[in-house]
Each structure stands twice: as structure tokens, then as C-alpha cells.
CSV table of C-alpha atoms in Angstrom, one decimal:
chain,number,residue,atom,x,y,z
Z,1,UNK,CA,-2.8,-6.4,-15.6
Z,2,UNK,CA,0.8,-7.2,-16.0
Z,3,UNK,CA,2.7,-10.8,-16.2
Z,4,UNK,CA,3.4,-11.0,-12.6
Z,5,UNK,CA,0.1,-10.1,-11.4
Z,6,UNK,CA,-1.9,-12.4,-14.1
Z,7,UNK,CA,0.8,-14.9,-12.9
Z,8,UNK,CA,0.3,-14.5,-9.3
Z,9,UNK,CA,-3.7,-15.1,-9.8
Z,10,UNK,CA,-3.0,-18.3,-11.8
Z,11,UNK,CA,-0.7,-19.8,-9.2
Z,12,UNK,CA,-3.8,-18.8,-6.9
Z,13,UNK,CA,-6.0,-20.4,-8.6
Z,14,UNK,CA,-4.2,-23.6,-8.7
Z,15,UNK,CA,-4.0,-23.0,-5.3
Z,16,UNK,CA,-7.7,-23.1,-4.7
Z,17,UNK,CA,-8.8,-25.8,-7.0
Z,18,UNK,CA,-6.1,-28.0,-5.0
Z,19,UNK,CA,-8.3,-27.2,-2.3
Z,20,UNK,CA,-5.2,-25.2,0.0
Z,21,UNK,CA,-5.3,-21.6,0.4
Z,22,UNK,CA,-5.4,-19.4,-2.8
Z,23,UNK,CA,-2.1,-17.3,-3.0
Z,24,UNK,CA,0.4,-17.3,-5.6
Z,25,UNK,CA,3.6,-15.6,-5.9
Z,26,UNK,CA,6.1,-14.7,-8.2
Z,27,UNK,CA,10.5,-13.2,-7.8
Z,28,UNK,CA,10.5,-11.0,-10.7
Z,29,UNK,CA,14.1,-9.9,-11.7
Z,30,UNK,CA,14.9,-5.9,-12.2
Z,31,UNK,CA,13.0,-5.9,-16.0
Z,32,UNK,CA,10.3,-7.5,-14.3
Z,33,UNK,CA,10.9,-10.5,-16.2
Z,34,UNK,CA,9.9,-13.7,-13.6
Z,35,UNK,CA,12.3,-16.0,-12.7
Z,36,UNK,CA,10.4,-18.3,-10.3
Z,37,UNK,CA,7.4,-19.0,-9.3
Z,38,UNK,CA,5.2,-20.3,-6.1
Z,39,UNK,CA,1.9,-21.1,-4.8
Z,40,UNK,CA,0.7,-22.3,-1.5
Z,41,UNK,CA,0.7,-25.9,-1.0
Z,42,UNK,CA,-0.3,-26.2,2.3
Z,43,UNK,CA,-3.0,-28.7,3.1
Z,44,UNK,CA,-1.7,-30.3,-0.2
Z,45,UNK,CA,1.7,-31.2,1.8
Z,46,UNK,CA,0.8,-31.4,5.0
Z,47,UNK,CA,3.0,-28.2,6.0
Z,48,UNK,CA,2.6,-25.4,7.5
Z,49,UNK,CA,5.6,-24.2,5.9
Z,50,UNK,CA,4.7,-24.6,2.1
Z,51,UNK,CA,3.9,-21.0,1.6
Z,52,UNK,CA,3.5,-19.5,-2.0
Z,53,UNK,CA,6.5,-17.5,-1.5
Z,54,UNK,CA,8.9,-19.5,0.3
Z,55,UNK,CA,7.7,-22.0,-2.4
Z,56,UNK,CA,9.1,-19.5,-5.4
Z,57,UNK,CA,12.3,-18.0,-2.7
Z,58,UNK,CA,13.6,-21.8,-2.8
Z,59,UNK,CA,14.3,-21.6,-6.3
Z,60,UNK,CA,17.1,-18.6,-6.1
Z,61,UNK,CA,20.3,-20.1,-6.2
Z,62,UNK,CA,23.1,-19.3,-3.2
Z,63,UNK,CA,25.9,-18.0,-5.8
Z,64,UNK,CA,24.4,-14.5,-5.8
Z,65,UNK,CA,22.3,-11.6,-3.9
Z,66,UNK,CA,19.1,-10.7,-5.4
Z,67,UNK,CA,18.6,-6.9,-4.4
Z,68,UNK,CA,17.2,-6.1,-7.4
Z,69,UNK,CA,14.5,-8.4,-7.5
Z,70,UNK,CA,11.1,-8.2,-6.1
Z,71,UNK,CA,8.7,-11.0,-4.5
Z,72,UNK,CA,5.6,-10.3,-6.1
Z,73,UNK,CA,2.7,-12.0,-4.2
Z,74,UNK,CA,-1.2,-11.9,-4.1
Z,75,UNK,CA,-1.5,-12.3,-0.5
Z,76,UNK,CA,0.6,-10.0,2.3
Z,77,UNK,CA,3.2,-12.1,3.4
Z,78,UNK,CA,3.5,-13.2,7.2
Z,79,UNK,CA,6.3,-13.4,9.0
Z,80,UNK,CA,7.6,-16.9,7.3
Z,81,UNK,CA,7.5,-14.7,4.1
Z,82,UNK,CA,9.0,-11.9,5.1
Z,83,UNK,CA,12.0,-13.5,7.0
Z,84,UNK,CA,12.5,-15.6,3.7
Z,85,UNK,CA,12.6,-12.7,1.3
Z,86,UNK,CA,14.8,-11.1,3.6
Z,87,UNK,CA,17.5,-14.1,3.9
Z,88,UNK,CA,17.2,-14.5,-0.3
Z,89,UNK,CA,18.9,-11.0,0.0
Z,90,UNK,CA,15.7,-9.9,-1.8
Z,91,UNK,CA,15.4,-6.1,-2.2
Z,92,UNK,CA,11.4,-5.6,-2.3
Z,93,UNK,CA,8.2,-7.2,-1.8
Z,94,UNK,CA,5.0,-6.2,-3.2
Z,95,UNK,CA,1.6,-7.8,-2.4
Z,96,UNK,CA,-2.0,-6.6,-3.8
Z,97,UNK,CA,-4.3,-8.3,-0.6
Z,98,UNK,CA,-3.8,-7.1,3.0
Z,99,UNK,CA,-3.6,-10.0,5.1
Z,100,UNK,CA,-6.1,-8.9,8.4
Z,101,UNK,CA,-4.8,-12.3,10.3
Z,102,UNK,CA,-1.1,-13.0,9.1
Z,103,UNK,CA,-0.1,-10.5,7.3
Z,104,UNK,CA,3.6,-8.8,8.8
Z,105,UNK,CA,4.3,-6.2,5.9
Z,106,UNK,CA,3.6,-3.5,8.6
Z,107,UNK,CA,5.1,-5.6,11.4
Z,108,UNK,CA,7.5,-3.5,13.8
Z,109,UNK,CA,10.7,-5.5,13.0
Z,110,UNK,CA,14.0,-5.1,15.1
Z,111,UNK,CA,15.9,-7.4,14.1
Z,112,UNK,CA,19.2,-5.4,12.9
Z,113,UNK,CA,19.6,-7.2,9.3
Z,114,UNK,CA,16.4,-6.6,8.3
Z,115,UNK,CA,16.9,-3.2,9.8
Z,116,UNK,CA,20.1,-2.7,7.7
Z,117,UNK,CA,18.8,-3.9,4.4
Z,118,UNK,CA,15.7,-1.7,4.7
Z,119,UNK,CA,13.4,-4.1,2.5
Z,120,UNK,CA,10.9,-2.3,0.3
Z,121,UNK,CA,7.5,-2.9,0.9
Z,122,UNK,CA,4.5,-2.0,-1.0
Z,123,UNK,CA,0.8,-2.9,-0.9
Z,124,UNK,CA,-2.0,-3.1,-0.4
Z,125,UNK,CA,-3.0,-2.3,-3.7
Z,126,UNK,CA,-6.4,-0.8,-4.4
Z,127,UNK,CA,-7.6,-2.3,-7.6
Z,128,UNK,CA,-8.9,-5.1,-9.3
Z,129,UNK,CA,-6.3,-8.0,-8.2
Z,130,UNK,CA,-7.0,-7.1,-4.6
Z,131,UNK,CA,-10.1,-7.5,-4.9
Z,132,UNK,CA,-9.8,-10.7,-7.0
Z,133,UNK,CA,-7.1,-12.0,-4.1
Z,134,UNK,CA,-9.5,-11.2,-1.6
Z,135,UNK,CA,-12.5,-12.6,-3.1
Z,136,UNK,CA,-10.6,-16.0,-3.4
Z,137,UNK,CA,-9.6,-15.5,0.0
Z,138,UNK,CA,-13.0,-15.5,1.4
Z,139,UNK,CA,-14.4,-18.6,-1.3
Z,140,UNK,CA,-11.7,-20.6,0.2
Z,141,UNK,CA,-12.3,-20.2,3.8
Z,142,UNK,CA,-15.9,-20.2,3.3
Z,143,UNK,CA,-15.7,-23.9,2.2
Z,144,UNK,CA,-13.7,-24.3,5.9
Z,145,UNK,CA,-14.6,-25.3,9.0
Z,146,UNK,CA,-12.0,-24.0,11.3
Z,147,UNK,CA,-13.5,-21.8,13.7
Z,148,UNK,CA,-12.6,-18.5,12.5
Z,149,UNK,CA,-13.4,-19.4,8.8
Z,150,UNK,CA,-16.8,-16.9,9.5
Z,151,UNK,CA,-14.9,-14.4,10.6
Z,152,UNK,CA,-12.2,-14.5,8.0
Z,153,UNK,CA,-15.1,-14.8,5.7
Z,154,UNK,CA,-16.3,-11.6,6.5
Z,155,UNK,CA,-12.9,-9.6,6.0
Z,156,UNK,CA,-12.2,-10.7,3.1
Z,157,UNK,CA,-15.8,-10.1,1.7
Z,158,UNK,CA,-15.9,-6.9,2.5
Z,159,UNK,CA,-12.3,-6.3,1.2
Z,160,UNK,CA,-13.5,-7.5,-1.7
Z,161,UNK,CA,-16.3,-5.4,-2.0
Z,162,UNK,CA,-18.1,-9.0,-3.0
Z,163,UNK,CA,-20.3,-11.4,-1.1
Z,164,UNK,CA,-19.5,-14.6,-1.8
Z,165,UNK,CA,-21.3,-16.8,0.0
Z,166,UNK,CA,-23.3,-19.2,-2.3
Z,167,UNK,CA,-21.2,-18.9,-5.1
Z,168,UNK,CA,-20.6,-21.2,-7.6
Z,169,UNK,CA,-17.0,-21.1,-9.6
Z,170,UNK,CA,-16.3,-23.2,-12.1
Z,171,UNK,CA,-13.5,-25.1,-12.3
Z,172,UNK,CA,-11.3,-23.2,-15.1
Z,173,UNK,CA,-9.8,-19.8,-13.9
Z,174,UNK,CA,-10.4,-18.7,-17.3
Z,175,UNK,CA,-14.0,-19.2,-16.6
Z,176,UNK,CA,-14.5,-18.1,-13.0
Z,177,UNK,CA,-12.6,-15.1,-13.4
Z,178,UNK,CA,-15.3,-13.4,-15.5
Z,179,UNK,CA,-17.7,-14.7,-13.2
Z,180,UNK,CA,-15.6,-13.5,-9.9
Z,181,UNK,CA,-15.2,-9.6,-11.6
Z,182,UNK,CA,-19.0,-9.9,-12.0
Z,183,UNK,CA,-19.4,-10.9,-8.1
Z,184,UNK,CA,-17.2,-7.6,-7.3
């Protein structure tokens, strides 16, 4: 894996063991070096809003356009996500985790900037951190009670190519993510 990526599951992670849900993100400049980070902070704040990407968008300044940067994230981005990149004048997203529930990568969008701009998206990838992000995916919503944790469960298990159910992690990402690339 490279920086972004590795970057992206730690933010997850944090993510998880804060008990919200487990995406991180990263803007990575042209030379993929990252200039800001962001993981979700949802149920930590109180917000609905407090997205891993917005959370990492915030951090460009105003004084410039950012089309050569790229919003790397573990999770699809939804709507929220996509409408941010797009008003950070970033130029491409990339995600590894499809997003079955609020994922809008592959949205039909008519709204003429984003039209104009013609914002690169790529993902799902079909590797290892998909996996990963889906298998933390389905841990964290397997620990929830909202009525479609079951169902979410289940998509992201078998995206994962895992079952997780009755899985222990421990609490240091260096030490559950042996044990979550044994589980896949």
C-alpha cells in the first residue's frame, strides 16, 4: 500500500475505536504528497455533517483552486462528499469501498458546475484496502442497533469476502489489522 491509503485506514481506525463510523480520508496534492487529513466524527460530534472528507476539504485554504489534487477516501463518498470536493475546486476523487447505501460516485449529477468541471472519479478498488474498508464497515454496524445495521452487515461482509460476526479486534490497528487480513 501507499501513504494515502495506509493513511486513510488509520484515520479509519480512529474512527472505529471512537466508536463513529470507520472512514478516513486524505487531499493528496499532484506528487501525492498529503496535505490534509479527515476521519469521520460523527456520533463523536453529534453531526451528521462531520464526514471524513468534508473533515480533511475544511483544511484547503480559499486563496487557491486545487485541480490538481485528489480526495483520497476509504469509503465512496455520498452526496455531502461529493458536493464538497466539488466546491474545494478539487479535480479527482478516488475511494477503495463502494458505498451500497450512500455512496453518489455513480450518482446522475446535473447540476451544470459539476457538469463543467467534469470531476474524476475512480473506485471501487478491487484489493486488499476494500476489503479492509469493508470489513470495518460491517464490525462497526454490527455493534449497532439501528434497524438496518443487519442488512448493512450483510453488504459489507460479503464485500469483504469476510464474516465478521463474533469477532474480536483488539484495540491497536497495528494489531487488528493482521488479525482483519486473516478474517478476509
Amino acid at each position: 500500500m501507499d501513504a494515502p491509503w495506509d493513511t486513510c485506514l488509520a484515520l479509519a481506525w480512529e474512527s472505529y475505536r471512537a466508536g463513529t463510523v470507520p472512514v478516513g480520508a486524505v487531499v493528496a496534492g499532484p506528487d501525492g504528497t498529503i496535505v490534509a487529513r479527515g476521519r469521520n466524527r460523527i456520533f463523536e460530534l453529534g453531526s451528521r455533517l462531520a464526514h471524513a472528507e468534508v473533515e480533511a476539504l475544511r483544511q484547503l485554504g480559499v486563496e487557491r483552486r486545487y485541480e490538481d489534487h485528489t480526495v483520497v477516501s476509504l469509503l465512496e463518498p455520498c452526496l455531502l462528499c461529493l458536493g464538497a470536493a466539488l466546491l474545494a475546486t478539487i479535480g479527482r476523487i478516488v475511494y477503495a469501498t463502494a458505498d451500497p447505501f450512500g455512496g453518489a460516485c455513480t450518482a446522475a449529477i446535473e447540476v451544470p458546475d459539476y457538469l463543467r468541471r467534469q470531476l474524476l472519479v475512480e473506485g471501487p478498488r478491487a484489493d486488499v484496502v476494500s476489503r479492509l474498508g469493508s470489513a470495518l464497515q460491517a464490525a462497526f454496524w454490527l455493534g449497532r442497533t439501528t434497524p438496518r445495521a443487519a442488512e448493512i452487515v450483510e453488504q459489507f461482509d460479503a464485500a469483504a469476502g469476510a464474516r465478521i460476526r463474533g469477532t474480536d479486534l483488539p484495540e491497536r490497528f497495528e494489531e487488528a489489522l493482521p488479525r482483519l487480513l486473516e478474517l478476509l
